[in-house]
C-alpha atoms as a printed R data frame, in Angstrom:
    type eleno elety resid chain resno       x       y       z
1   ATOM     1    CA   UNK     A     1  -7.849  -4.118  -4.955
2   ATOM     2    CA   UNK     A     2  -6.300  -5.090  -8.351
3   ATOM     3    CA   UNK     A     3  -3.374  -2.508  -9.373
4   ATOM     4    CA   UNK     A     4  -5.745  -1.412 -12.745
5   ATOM     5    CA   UNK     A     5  -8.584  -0.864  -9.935
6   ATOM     6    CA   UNK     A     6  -6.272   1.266  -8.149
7   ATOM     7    CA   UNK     A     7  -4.801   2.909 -10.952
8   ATOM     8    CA   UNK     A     8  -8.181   4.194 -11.484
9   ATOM     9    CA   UNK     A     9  -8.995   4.980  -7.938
10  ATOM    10    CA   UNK     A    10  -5.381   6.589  -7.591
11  ATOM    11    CA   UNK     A    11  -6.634  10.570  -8.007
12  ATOM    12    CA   UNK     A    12  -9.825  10.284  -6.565
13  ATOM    13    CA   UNK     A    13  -8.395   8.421  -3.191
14  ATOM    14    CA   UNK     A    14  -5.723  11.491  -3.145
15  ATOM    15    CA   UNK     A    15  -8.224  14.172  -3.440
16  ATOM    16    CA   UNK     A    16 -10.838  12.604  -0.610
17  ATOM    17    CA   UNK     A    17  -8.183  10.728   2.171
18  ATOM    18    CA   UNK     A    18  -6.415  12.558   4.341
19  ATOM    19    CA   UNK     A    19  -2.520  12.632   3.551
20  ATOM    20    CA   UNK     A    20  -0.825   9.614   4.983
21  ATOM    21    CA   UNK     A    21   2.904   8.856   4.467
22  ATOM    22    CA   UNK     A    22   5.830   7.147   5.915
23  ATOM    23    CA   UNK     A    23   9.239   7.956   6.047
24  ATOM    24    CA   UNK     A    24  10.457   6.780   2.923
25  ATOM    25    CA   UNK     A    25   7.101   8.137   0.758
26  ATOM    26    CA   UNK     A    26   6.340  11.335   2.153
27  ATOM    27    CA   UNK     A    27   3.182  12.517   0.759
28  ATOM    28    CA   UNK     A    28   4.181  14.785  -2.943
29  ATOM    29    CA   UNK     A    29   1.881  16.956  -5.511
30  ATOM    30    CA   UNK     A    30   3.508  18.872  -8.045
31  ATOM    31    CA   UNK     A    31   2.334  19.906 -11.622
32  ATOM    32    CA   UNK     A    32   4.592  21.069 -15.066
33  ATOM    33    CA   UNK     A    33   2.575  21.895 -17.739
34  ATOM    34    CA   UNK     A    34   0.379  19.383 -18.951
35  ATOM    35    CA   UNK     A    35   1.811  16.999 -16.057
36  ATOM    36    CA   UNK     A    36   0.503  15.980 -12.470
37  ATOM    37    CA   UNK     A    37   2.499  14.118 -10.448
38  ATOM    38    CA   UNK     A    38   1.424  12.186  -7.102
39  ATOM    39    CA   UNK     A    39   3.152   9.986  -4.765
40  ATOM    40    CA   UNK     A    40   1.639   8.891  -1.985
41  ATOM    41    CA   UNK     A    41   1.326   5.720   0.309
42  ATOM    42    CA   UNK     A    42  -1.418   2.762  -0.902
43  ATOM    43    CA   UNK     A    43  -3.833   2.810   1.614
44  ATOM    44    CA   UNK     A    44  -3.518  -0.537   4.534
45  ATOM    45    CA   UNK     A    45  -0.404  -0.805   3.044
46  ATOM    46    CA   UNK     A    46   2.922   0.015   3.233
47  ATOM    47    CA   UNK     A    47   3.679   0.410  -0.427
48  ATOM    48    CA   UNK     A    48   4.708   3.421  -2.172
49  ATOM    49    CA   UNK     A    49   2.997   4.874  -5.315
50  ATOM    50    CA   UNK     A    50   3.881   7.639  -7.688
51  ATOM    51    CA   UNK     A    51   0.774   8.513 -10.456
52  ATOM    52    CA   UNK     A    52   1.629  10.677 -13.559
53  ATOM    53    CA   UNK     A    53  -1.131  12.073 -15.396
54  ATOM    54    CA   UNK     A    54  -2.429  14.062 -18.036
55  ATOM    55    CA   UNK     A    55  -4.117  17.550 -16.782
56  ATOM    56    CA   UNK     A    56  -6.189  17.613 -19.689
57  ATOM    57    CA   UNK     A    57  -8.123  15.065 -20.981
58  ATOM    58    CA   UNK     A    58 -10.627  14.782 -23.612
59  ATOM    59    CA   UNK     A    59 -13.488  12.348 -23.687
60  ATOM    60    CA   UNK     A    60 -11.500   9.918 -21.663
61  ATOM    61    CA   UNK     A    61  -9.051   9.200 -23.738
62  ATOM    62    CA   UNK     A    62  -5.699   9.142 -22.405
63  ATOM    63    CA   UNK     A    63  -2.738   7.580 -21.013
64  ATOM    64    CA   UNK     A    64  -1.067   7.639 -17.821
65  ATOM    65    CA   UNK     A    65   1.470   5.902 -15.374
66  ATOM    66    CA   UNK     A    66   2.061   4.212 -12.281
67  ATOM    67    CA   UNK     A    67   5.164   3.439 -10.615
68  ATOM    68    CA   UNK     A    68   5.519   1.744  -7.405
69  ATOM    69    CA   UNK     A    69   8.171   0.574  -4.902
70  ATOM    70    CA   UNK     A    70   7.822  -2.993  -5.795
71  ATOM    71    CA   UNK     A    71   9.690  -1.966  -9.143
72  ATOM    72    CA   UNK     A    72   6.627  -2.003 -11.274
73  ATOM    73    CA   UNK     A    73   6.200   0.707 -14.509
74  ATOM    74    CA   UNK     A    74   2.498   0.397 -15.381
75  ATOM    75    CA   UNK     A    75   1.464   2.337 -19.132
76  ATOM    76    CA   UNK     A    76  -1.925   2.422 -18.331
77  ATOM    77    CA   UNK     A    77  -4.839   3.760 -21.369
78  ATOM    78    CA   UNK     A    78  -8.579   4.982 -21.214
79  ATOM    79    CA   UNK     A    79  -9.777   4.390 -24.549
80  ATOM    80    CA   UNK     A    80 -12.941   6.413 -24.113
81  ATOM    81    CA   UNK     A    81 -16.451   5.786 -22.332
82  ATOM    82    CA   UNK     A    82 -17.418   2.743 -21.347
83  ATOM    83    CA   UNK     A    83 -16.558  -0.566 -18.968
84  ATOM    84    CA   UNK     A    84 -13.329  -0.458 -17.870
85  ATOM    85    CA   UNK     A    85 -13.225  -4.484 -18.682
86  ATOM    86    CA   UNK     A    86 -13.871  -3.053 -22.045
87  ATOM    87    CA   UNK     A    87 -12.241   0.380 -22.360
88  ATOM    88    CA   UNK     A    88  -9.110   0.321 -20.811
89  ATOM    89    CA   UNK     A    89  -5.597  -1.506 -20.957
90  ATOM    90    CA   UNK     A    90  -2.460  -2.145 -19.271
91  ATOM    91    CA   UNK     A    91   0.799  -2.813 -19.834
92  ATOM    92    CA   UNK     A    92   3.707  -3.408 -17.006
93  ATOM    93    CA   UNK     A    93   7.610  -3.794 -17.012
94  ATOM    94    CA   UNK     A    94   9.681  -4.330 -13.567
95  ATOM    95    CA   UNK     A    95  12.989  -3.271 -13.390
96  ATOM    96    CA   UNK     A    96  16.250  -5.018 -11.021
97  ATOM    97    CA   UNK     A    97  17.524  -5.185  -9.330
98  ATOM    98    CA   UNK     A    98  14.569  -3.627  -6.581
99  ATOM    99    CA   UNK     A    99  15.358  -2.127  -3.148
100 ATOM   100    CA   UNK     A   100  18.566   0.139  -4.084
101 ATOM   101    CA   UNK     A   101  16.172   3.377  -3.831
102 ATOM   102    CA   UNK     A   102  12.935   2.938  -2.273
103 ATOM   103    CA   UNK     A   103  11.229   6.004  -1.888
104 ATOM   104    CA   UNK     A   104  10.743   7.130  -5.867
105 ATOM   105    CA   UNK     A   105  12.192  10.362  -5.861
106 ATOM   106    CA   UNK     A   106  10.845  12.921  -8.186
107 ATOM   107    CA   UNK     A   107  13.052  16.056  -9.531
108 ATOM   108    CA   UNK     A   108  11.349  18.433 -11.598
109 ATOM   109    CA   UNK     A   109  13.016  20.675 -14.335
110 ATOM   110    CA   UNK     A   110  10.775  24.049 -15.470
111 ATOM   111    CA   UNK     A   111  13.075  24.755 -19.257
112 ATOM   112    CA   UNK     A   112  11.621  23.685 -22.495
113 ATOM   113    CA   UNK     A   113   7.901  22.916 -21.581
114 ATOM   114    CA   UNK     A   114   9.279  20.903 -18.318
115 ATOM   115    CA   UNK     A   115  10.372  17.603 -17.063
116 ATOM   116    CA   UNK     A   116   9.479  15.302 -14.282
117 ATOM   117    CA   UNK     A   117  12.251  12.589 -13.275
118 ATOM   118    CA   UNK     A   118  10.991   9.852 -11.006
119 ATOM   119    CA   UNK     A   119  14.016   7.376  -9.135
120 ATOM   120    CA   UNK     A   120  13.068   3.772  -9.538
121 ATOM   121    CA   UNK     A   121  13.429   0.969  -6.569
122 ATOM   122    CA   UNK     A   122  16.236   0.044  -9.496
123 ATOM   123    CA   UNK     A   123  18.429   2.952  -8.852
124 ATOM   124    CA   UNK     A   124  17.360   4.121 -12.477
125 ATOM   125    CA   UNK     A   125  15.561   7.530 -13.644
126 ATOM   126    CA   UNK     A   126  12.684   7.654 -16.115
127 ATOM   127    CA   UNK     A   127  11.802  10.839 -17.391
128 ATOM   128    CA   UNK     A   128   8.390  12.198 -18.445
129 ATOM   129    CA   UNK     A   129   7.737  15.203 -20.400
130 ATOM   130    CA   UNK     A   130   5.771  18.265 -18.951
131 ATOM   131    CA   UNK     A   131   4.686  19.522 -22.314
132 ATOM   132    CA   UNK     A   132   3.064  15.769 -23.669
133 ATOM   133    CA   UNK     A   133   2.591  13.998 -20.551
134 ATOM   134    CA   UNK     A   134   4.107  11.053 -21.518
135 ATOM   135    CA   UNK     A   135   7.157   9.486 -20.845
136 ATOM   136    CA   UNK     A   136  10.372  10.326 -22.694
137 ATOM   137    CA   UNK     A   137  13.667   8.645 -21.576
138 ATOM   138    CA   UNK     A   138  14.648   6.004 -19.575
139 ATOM   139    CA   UNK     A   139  18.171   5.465 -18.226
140 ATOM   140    CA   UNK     A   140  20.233   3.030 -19.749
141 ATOM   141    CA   UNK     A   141  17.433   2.335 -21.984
142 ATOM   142    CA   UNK     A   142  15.717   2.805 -25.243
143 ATOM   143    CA   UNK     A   143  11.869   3.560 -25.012
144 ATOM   144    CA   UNK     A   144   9.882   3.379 -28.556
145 ATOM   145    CA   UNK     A   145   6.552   5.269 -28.088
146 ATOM   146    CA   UNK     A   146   3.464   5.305 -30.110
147 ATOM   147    CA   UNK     A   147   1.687   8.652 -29.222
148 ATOM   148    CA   UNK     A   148  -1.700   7.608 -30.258
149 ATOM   149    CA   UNK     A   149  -3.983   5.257 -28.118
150 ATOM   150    CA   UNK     A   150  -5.622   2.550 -29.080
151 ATOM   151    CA   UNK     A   151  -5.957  -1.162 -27.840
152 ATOM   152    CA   UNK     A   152  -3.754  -2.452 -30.984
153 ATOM   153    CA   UNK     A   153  -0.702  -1.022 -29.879
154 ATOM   154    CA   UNK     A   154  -0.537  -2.647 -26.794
155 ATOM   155    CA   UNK     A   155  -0.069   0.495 -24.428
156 ATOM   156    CA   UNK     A   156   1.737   2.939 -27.088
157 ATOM   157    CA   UNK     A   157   5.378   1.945 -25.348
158 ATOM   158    CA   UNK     A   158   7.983  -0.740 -25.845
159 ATOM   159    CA   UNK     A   159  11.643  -0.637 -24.351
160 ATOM   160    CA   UNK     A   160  13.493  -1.844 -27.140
161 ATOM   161    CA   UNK     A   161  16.852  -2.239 -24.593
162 ATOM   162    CA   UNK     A   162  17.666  -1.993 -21.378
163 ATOM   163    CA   UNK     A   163  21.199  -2.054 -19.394
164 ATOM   164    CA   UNK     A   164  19.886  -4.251 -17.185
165 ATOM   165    CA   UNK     A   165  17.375  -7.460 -15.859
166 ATOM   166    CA   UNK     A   166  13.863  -6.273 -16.933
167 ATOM   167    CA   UNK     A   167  10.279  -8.369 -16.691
168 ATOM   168    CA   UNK     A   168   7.810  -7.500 -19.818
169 ATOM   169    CA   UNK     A   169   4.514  -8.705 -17.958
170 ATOM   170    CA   UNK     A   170   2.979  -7.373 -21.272
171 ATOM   171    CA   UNK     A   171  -0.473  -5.990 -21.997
172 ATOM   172    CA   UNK     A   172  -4.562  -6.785 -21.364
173 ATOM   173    CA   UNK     A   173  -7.334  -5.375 -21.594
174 ATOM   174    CA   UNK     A   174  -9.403  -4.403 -18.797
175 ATOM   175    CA   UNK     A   175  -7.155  -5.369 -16.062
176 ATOM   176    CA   UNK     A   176  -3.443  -6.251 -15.457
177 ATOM   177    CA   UNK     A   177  -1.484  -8.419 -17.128
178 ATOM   178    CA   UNK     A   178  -0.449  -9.731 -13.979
179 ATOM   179    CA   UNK     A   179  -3.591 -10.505 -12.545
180 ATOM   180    CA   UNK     A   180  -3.930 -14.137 -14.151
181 ATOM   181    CA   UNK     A   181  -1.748 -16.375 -13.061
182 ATOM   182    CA   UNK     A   182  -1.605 -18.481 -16.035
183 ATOM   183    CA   UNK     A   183  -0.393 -15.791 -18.263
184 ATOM   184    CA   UNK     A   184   3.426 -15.798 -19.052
185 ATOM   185    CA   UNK     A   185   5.580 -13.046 -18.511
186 ATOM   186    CA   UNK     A   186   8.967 -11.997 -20.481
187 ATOM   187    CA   UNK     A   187  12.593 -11.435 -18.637
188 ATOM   188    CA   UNK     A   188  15.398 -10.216 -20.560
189 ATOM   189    CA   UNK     A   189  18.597  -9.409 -19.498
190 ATOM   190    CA   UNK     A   190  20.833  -6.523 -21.141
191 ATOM   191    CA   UNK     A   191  22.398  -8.603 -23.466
192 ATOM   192    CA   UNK     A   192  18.619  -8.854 -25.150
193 ATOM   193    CA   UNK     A   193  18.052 -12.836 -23.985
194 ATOM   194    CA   UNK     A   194  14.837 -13.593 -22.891
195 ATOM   195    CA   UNK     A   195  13.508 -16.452 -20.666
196 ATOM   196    CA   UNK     A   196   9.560 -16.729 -20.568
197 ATOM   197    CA   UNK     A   197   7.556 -18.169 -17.136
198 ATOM   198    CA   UNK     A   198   4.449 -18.447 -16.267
199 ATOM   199    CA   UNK     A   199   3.441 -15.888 -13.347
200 ATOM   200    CA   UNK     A   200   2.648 -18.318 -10.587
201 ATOM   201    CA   UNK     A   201   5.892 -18.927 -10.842
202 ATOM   202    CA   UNK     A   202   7.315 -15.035 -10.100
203 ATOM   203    CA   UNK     A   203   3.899 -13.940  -8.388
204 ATOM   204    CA   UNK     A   204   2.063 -14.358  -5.104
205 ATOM   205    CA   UNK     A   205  -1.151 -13.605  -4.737
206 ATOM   206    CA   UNK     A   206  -1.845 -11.275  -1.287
207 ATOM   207    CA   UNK     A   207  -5.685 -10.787  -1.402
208 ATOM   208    CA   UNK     A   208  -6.546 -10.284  -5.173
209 ATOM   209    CA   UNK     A   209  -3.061  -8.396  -6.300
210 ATOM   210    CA   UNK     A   210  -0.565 -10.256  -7.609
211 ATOM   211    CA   UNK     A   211   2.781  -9.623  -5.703
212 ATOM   212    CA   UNK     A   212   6.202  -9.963  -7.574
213 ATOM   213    CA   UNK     A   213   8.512 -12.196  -5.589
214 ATOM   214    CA   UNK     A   214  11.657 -10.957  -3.574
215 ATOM   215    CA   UNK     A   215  14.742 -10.760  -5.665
216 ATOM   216    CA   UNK     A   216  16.396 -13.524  -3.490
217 ATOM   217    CA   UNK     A   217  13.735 -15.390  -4.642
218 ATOM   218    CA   UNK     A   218  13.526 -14.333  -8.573
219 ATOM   219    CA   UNK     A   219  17.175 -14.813  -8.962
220 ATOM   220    CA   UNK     A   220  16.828 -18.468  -7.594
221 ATOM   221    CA   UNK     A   221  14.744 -19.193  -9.979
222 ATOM   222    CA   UNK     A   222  15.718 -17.229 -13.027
223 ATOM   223    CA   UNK     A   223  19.410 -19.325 -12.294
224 ATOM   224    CA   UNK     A   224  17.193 -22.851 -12.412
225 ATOM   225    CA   UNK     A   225  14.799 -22.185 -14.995
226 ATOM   226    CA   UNK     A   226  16.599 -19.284 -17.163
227 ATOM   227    CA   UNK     A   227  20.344 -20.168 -16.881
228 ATOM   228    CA   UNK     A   228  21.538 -18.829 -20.198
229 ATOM   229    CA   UNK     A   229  20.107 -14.992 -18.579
230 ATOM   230    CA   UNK     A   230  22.796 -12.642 -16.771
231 ATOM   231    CA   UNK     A   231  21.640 -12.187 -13.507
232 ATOM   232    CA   UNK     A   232  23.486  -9.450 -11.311
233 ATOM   233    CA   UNK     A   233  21.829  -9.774  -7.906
């Protein structure tokens, strides 16, 4: 399964499967506001996956997030009715260096409509609002979001900086960016240099998901193809 398949599959797989979860992802529901919040464990796999989405949605329009323990921030959008190779879009960042926190904890805070914090593999918190169900902070980083949705603005969010080695996989329609091989894909370091390469070169594909290489392996590379990028891992 693609990650845009199972981004859509996320909430009804939760509601249906019974609760599976290993040590590090133990199985989580909670709900501020507007917000609902699952983590839970990818089925025949050992990744974990935490799902943020809107409570109320109108006519299928609406956007939502994944993030997962392989460091990945998807901004996914429903633009309405229709084919999902047609009505919906993705856009995904990765953050390094991975592996420092692994199980994506979540704190939630009740005062002024309510926030959700979830810990990435990075170490880093992003922060999502209770009241708008969208995300509002990042740490050590500058998030510019568009609160309408539509397929021009590319998923509604850019991070204009980041105090650290981020991947900007960019945005498609209908499935993820990641997904074709042949697509190129954006690092830049906190100094705001960037270093584009194609994905086969920083994904493997395991079944039909693309899988983001170890960072042993991605700083290898980034120091042979990007060498002008600060690379702290």
């Amino acid at each position: 399964m693609t990650k845009t398949a199972f981004k859509l599959a996320f909430l009804l797989f939760f509601l249906i499967t019974p609760m599976r979860s290993l040590a590090y992802c133990e199985d989580f529901l909670v709900g501020i506001n507007n917000l609902q919040v699952y983590r839970q464990v990818e089925s025949g796999s050992t990744e974990c996956y935490v799902s943020l989405q809107p409570r109320n949605i109108e006519g299928l329009v609406y956007r939502d997030y994944l993030i997962t323990s392989q460091g990945l921030l998807m901004v996914f959008n429903s633009y309405g009715e229709g084919p999902s190779s047609e009505a919906t879009g993705a856009r995904e960042f990765y953050f390094f260096p991975r592996g420092i926190k692994s199980e994506l904890e979540i704190k939630t805070t009740e005062a002024e409509g309510g926030f959700i914090q979830v810990q990435m593999p990075s170490g880093r918190w992003v922060t999502f609002s209770g009241e708008t169900a969208d995300i509002s902070s990042l740490d050590s980083g500058s998030i510019l979001r568009d609160p309408k949705i539509y397929k021009e603005n590319r998923g509604g969010i850019e991070i204009t900086s980041y105090d650290g080695l981020m991947l900007d996989a960019s945005f498609t329609i209908g499935k993820s960016p990641t997904d074709d091989l042949n697509r190129k894909s954006t690092f830049r370091d906190s100094e705001g240099r960037t270093c584009q390469l194609q994905n086969r070169l920083i994904f493997t594909k395991v079944d039909v998901n693309s899988v983001l290489k170890s960072d042993v392996e991605i700083s290898k590379l980034l120091k042979s193809k990007c060498p002008t990028l600060r690379i702290d891992f």
